[in-house]
PDB file of C-alpha atoms in Angstrom:
ATOM      1  CA  ILE A 617     -31.046  -2.108  12.416  1.00 86.00           C
ATOM      2  CA  ARG A 618     -29.372   1.168  13.349  1.00 89.00           C
ATOM      3  CA  THR A 619     -26.460  -0.642  14.971  1.00 91.00           C
ATOM      4  CA  GLU A 620     -25.764  -2.775  11.897  1.00 92.00           C
ATOM      5  CA  LEU A 621     -25.966   0.258   9.639  1.00 93.00           C
ATOM      6  CA  LEU A 622     -23.702   2.302  11.926  1.00 93.00           C
ATOM      7  CA  VAL A 623     -21.066  -0.450  12.037  1.00 94.00           C
ATOM      8  CA  GLY A 624     -21.311  -0.805   8.255  1.00 93.00           C
ATOM      9  CA  LEU A 625     -20.917   2.966   7.837  1.00 93.00           C
ATOM     10  CA  ILE A 626     -17.869   3.130  10.085  1.00 94.00           C
ATOM     11  CA  PHE A 627     -16.118   0.313   8.262  1.00 94.00           C
ATOM     12  CA  ALA A 628     -17.080   1.717   4.850  1.00 93.00           C
ATOM     13  CA  ILE A 629     -15.410   4.998   5.852  1.00 94.00           C
ATOM     14  CA  LEU A 630     -12.352   3.046   6.992  1.00 94.00           C
ATOM     15  CA  ALA A 631     -12.296   1.297   3.600  1.00 92.00           C
ATOM     16  CA  LEU A 632     -12.317   4.722   1.900  1.00 92.00           C
ATOM     17  CA  LEU A 633      -9.368   5.804   4.019  1.00 93.00           C
ATOM     18  CA  GLY A 634      -7.602   2.570   3.115  1.00 91.00           C
ATOM     19  CA  PHE A 635      -8.117   3.276  -0.591  1.00 88.00           C
ATOM     20  CA  ILE A 636      -6.688   6.765  -0.177  1.00 89.00           C
ATOM     21  CA  ILE A 637      -3.617   5.546   1.719  1.00 91.00           C
ATOM     22  CA  ALA A 638      -3.020   2.708  -0.752  1.00 86.00           C
ATOM     23  CA  ALA A 639      -3.272   5.081  -3.710  1.00 84.00           C
ATOM     24  CA  ILE A 640      -0.840   7.565  -2.153  1.00 86.00           C
ATOM     25  CA  VAL A 641       1.692   4.846  -1.350  1.00 84.00           C
ATOM     26  CA  TYR A 642       1.310   3.215  -4.764  1.00 80.00           C
ATOM     27  CA  PHE A 643       1.748   6.415  -6.763  1.00 77.00           C
ATOM     28  CA  ALA A 644       4.643   7.631  -4.612  1.00 79.00           C
ATOM     29  CA  GLU A 645       6.397   4.301  -5.066  1.00 75.00           C
ATOM     30  CA  GLY A 646       5.659   4.340  -8.798  1.00 70.00           C
ATOM     31  CA  ALA A 647       7.045   7.839  -9.177  1.00 69.00           C
ATOM     32  CA  ILE A 648      10.265   6.810  -7.463  1.00 71.00           C
ATOM     33  CA  ILE A 649      10.619   3.678  -9.585  1.00 67.00           C
ATOM     34  CA  SER A 650       9.873   5.472 -12.859  1.00 65.00           C
ATOM     35  CA  SER A 651      12.443   8.161 -12.094  1.00 66.00           C
ATOM     36  CA  MET A 652      15.122   5.503 -11.480  1.00 66.00           C
ATOM     37  CA  ALA A 653      14.544   3.607 -14.729  1.00 62.00           C
ATOM     38  CA  PRO A 654      15.234   5.998 -17.624  1.00 63.00           C
ATOM     39  CA  TYR A 655      14.620   3.441 -20.377  1.00 59.00           C
ATOM     40  CA  GLY A 656      11.384   2.154 -18.856  1.00 61.00           C
ATOM     41  CA  ALA A 657       9.861   5.416 -17.660  1.00 64.00           C
ATOM     42  CA  ALA A 658       7.161   5.366 -20.337  1.00 66.00           C
ATOM     43  CA  VAL A 659       6.244   1.776 -19.520  1.00 65.00           C
ATOM     44  CA  ALA A 660       6.138   2.557 -15.802  1.00 65.00           C
ATOM     45  CA  ALA A 661       3.975   5.635 -16.437  1.00 68.00           C
ATOM     46  CA  GLY A 662       1.542   3.580 -18.541  1.00 70.00           C
ATOM     47  CA  TYR A 663       1.336   0.959 -15.820  1.00 70.00           C
ATOM     48  CA  LEU A 664       0.727   3.620 -13.173  1.00 73.00           C
ATOM     49  CA  ILE A 665      -2.073   5.159 -15.218  1.00 77.00           C
ATOM     50  CA  GLY A 666      -3.702   1.766 -15.832  1.00 76.00           C
ATOM     51  CA  VAL A 667      -3.684   0.781 -12.191  1.00 77.00           C
ATOM     52  CA  GLY A 668      -4.669   4.331 -11.242  1.00 79.00           C
ATOM     53  CA  ILE A 669      -7.851   3.985 -13.293  1.00 84.00           C
ATOM     54  CA  ILE A 670      -8.676   0.764 -11.435  1.00 84.00           C
ATOM     55  CA  PHE A 671      -8.075   2.530  -8.105  1.00 85.00           C
ATOM     56  CA  LEU A 672     -10.337   5.382  -9.226  1.00 86.00           C
ATOM     57  CA  ILE A 673     -13.185   3.068 -10.234  1.00 89.00           C
ATOM     58  CA  MET A 674     -13.007   1.092  -6.993  1.00 88.00           C
ATOM     59  CA  PHE A 675     -12.783   4.304  -4.963  1.00 90.00           C
ATOM     60  CA  ALA A 676     -15.800   5.821  -6.742  1.00 92.00           C
ATOM     61  CA  VAL A 677     -17.962   2.738  -6.145  1.00 92.00           C
ATOM     62  CA  SER A 678     -16.836   2.648  -2.522  1.00 92.00           C
ATOM     63  CA  ILE A 679     -17.898   6.293  -2.113  1.00 94.00           C
ATOM     64  CA  ILE A 680     -21.324   5.503  -3.581  1.00 94.00           C
ATOM     65  CA  VAL A 681     -21.738   2.541  -1.211  1.00 93.00           C
ATOM     66  CA  THR A 682     -20.703   4.678   1.777  1.00 94.00           C
ATOM     67  CA  ILE A 683     -23.206   7.399   0.848  1.00 95.00           C
ATOM     68  CA  ARG A 684     -25.950   4.806   0.457  1.00 94.00           C
ATOM     69  CA  ILE A 685     -25.208   3.277   3.867  1.00 94.00           C
ATOM     70  CA  TYR A 686     -25.211   6.776   5.383  1.00 95.00           C
ATOM     71  CA  ARG A 687     -28.622   7.531   3.846  1.00 94.00           C
ATOM     72  CA  MET A 688     -29.972   4.218   5.148  1.00 94.00           C
ATOM     73  CA  TYR A 689     -28.623   4.991   8.619  1.00 95.00           C
ATOM     74  CA  LYS A 690     -30.135   8.478   8.502  1.00 95.00           C
ATOM     75  CA  ALA A 691     -33.510   7.041   7.434  1.00 94.00           C
ATOM     76  CA  ALA A 692     -33.378   4.458  10.240  1.00 93.00           C
ATOM     77  CA  ASN A 693     -32.633   7.160  12.809  1.00 93.00           C
ATOM     78  CA  SER A 694     -35.479   9.390  11.634  1.00 93.00           C
ATOM     79  CA  GLY A 695     -37.953   6.504  11.412  1.00 90.00           C
ATOM     80  CA  ASP A 696     -38.480   6.906   7.652  1.00 91.00           C
ATOM     81  CA  ILE A 697     -39.384   3.299   6.935  1.00 91.00           C
ATOM     82  CA  ALA A 698     -40.420   3.931   3.321  1.00 91.00           C
ATOM     83  CA  SER A 699     -37.013   5.384   2.405  1.00 91.00           C
ATOM     84  CA  LEU A 700     -35.200   2.688   4.341  1.00 91.00           C
ATOM     85  CA  LYS A 701     -37.079  -0.086   2.549  1.00 91.00           C
ATOM     86  CA  SER A 702     -36.568   1.548  -0.853  1.00 91.00           C
ATOM     87  CA  MET A 703     -32.789   1.680  -0.329  1.00 91.00           C
ATOM     88  CA  ASN A 704     -32.572  -1.864   1.035  1.00 89.00           C
ATOM     89  CA  SER A 705     -31.360  -4.379  -1.546  1.00 88.00           C
ATOM     90  CA  LEU A 706     -29.231  -7.493  -1.673  1.00 90.00           C
ATOM     91  CA  GLY A 707     -27.484  -6.195  -4.783  1.00 91.00           C
ATOM     92  CA  TRP A 708     -26.048  -3.235  -2.904  1.00 90.00           C
ATOM     93  CA  ALA A 709     -24.993  -5.545  -0.086  1.00 91.00           C
ATOM     94  CA  ILE A 710     -23.032  -7.644  -2.580  1.00 92.00           C
ATOM     95  CA  ILE A 711     -21.492  -4.517  -4.127  1.00 92.00           C
ATOM     96  CA  ALA A 712     -20.511  -3.425  -0.608  1.00 91.00           C
ATOM     97  CA  LEU A 713     -18.910  -6.839  -0.036  1.00 91.00           C
ATOM     98  CA  ILE A 714     -16.815  -6.433  -3.177  1.00 90.00           C
ATOM     99  CA  PHE A 715     -15.828  -2.767  -2.996  1.00 87.00           C
ATOM    100  CA  SER A 716     -16.090  -1.672   0.640  1.00 87.00           C
ATOM    101  CA  GLY A 717     -15.000  -4.809   2.423  1.00 86.00           C
ATOM    102  CA  LEU A 718     -16.501  -7.709   4.267  1.00 89.00           C
ATOM    103  CA  ILE A 719     -17.867  -5.940   7.317  1.00 90.00           C
ATOM    104  CA  PRO A 720     -20.016  -3.281   5.544  1.00 92.00           C
ATOM    105  CA  GLY A 721     -21.369  -5.939   3.189  1.00 90.00           C
ATOM    106  CA  ILE A 722     -22.118  -8.387   5.982  1.00 92.00           C
ATOM    107  CA  MET A 723     -23.809  -5.657   8.022  1.00 92.00           C
ATOM    108  CA  LEU A 724     -26.058  -4.812   5.060  1.00 91.00           C
ATOM    109  CA  LEU A 725     -26.875  -8.492   4.633  1.00 91.00           C
ATOM    110  CA  ILE A 726     -27.706  -8.807   8.322  1.00 92.00           C
ATOM    111  CA  ALA A 727     -29.904  -5.684   8.239  1.00 92.00           C
ATOM    112  CA  HIS A 728     -31.699  -6.747   5.041  1.00 91.00           C
ATOM    113  CA  GLY A 729     -34.046  -9.230   6.731  1.00 90.00           C
ATOM    114  CA  PRO A 730     -35.264  -6.988   9.564  1.00 92.00           C
ATOM    115  CA  ILE A 731     -35.727  -4.054   7.159  1.00 91.00           C
ATOM    116  CA  GLN A 732     -37.885  -6.228   4.894  1.00 89.00           C
ATOM    117  CA  GLN A 733     -39.999  -7.224   7.892  1.00 90.00           C
ATOM    118  CA  LEU A 734     -40.769  -3.611   8.794  1.00 85.00           C
TER     119      LEU A 734
END
């Protein structure tokens, strides 16, 4: 169980770093494009803000998933089975699949069965 949670945690952190890098590249590119198009600067700024809100929502959910995986890993290491079982859910595994990537979600799905058997 600890191994699956550790792998999920590592890849969730990598997904967070990917979000940060993608946001930096996107906004830098958008700033360059909006400065080159004087007639469409307002449209470009509105588009940047709209997509920026989507990035922010996805990043926030990814942070929550990463924190949850970390707490599960910490509970597994300390032997706190009650906390581990209370945090174990298929819903969070699906949310991890959507927002943090395939590997963290799959690792939570793999760990779900053995945690339920504890």
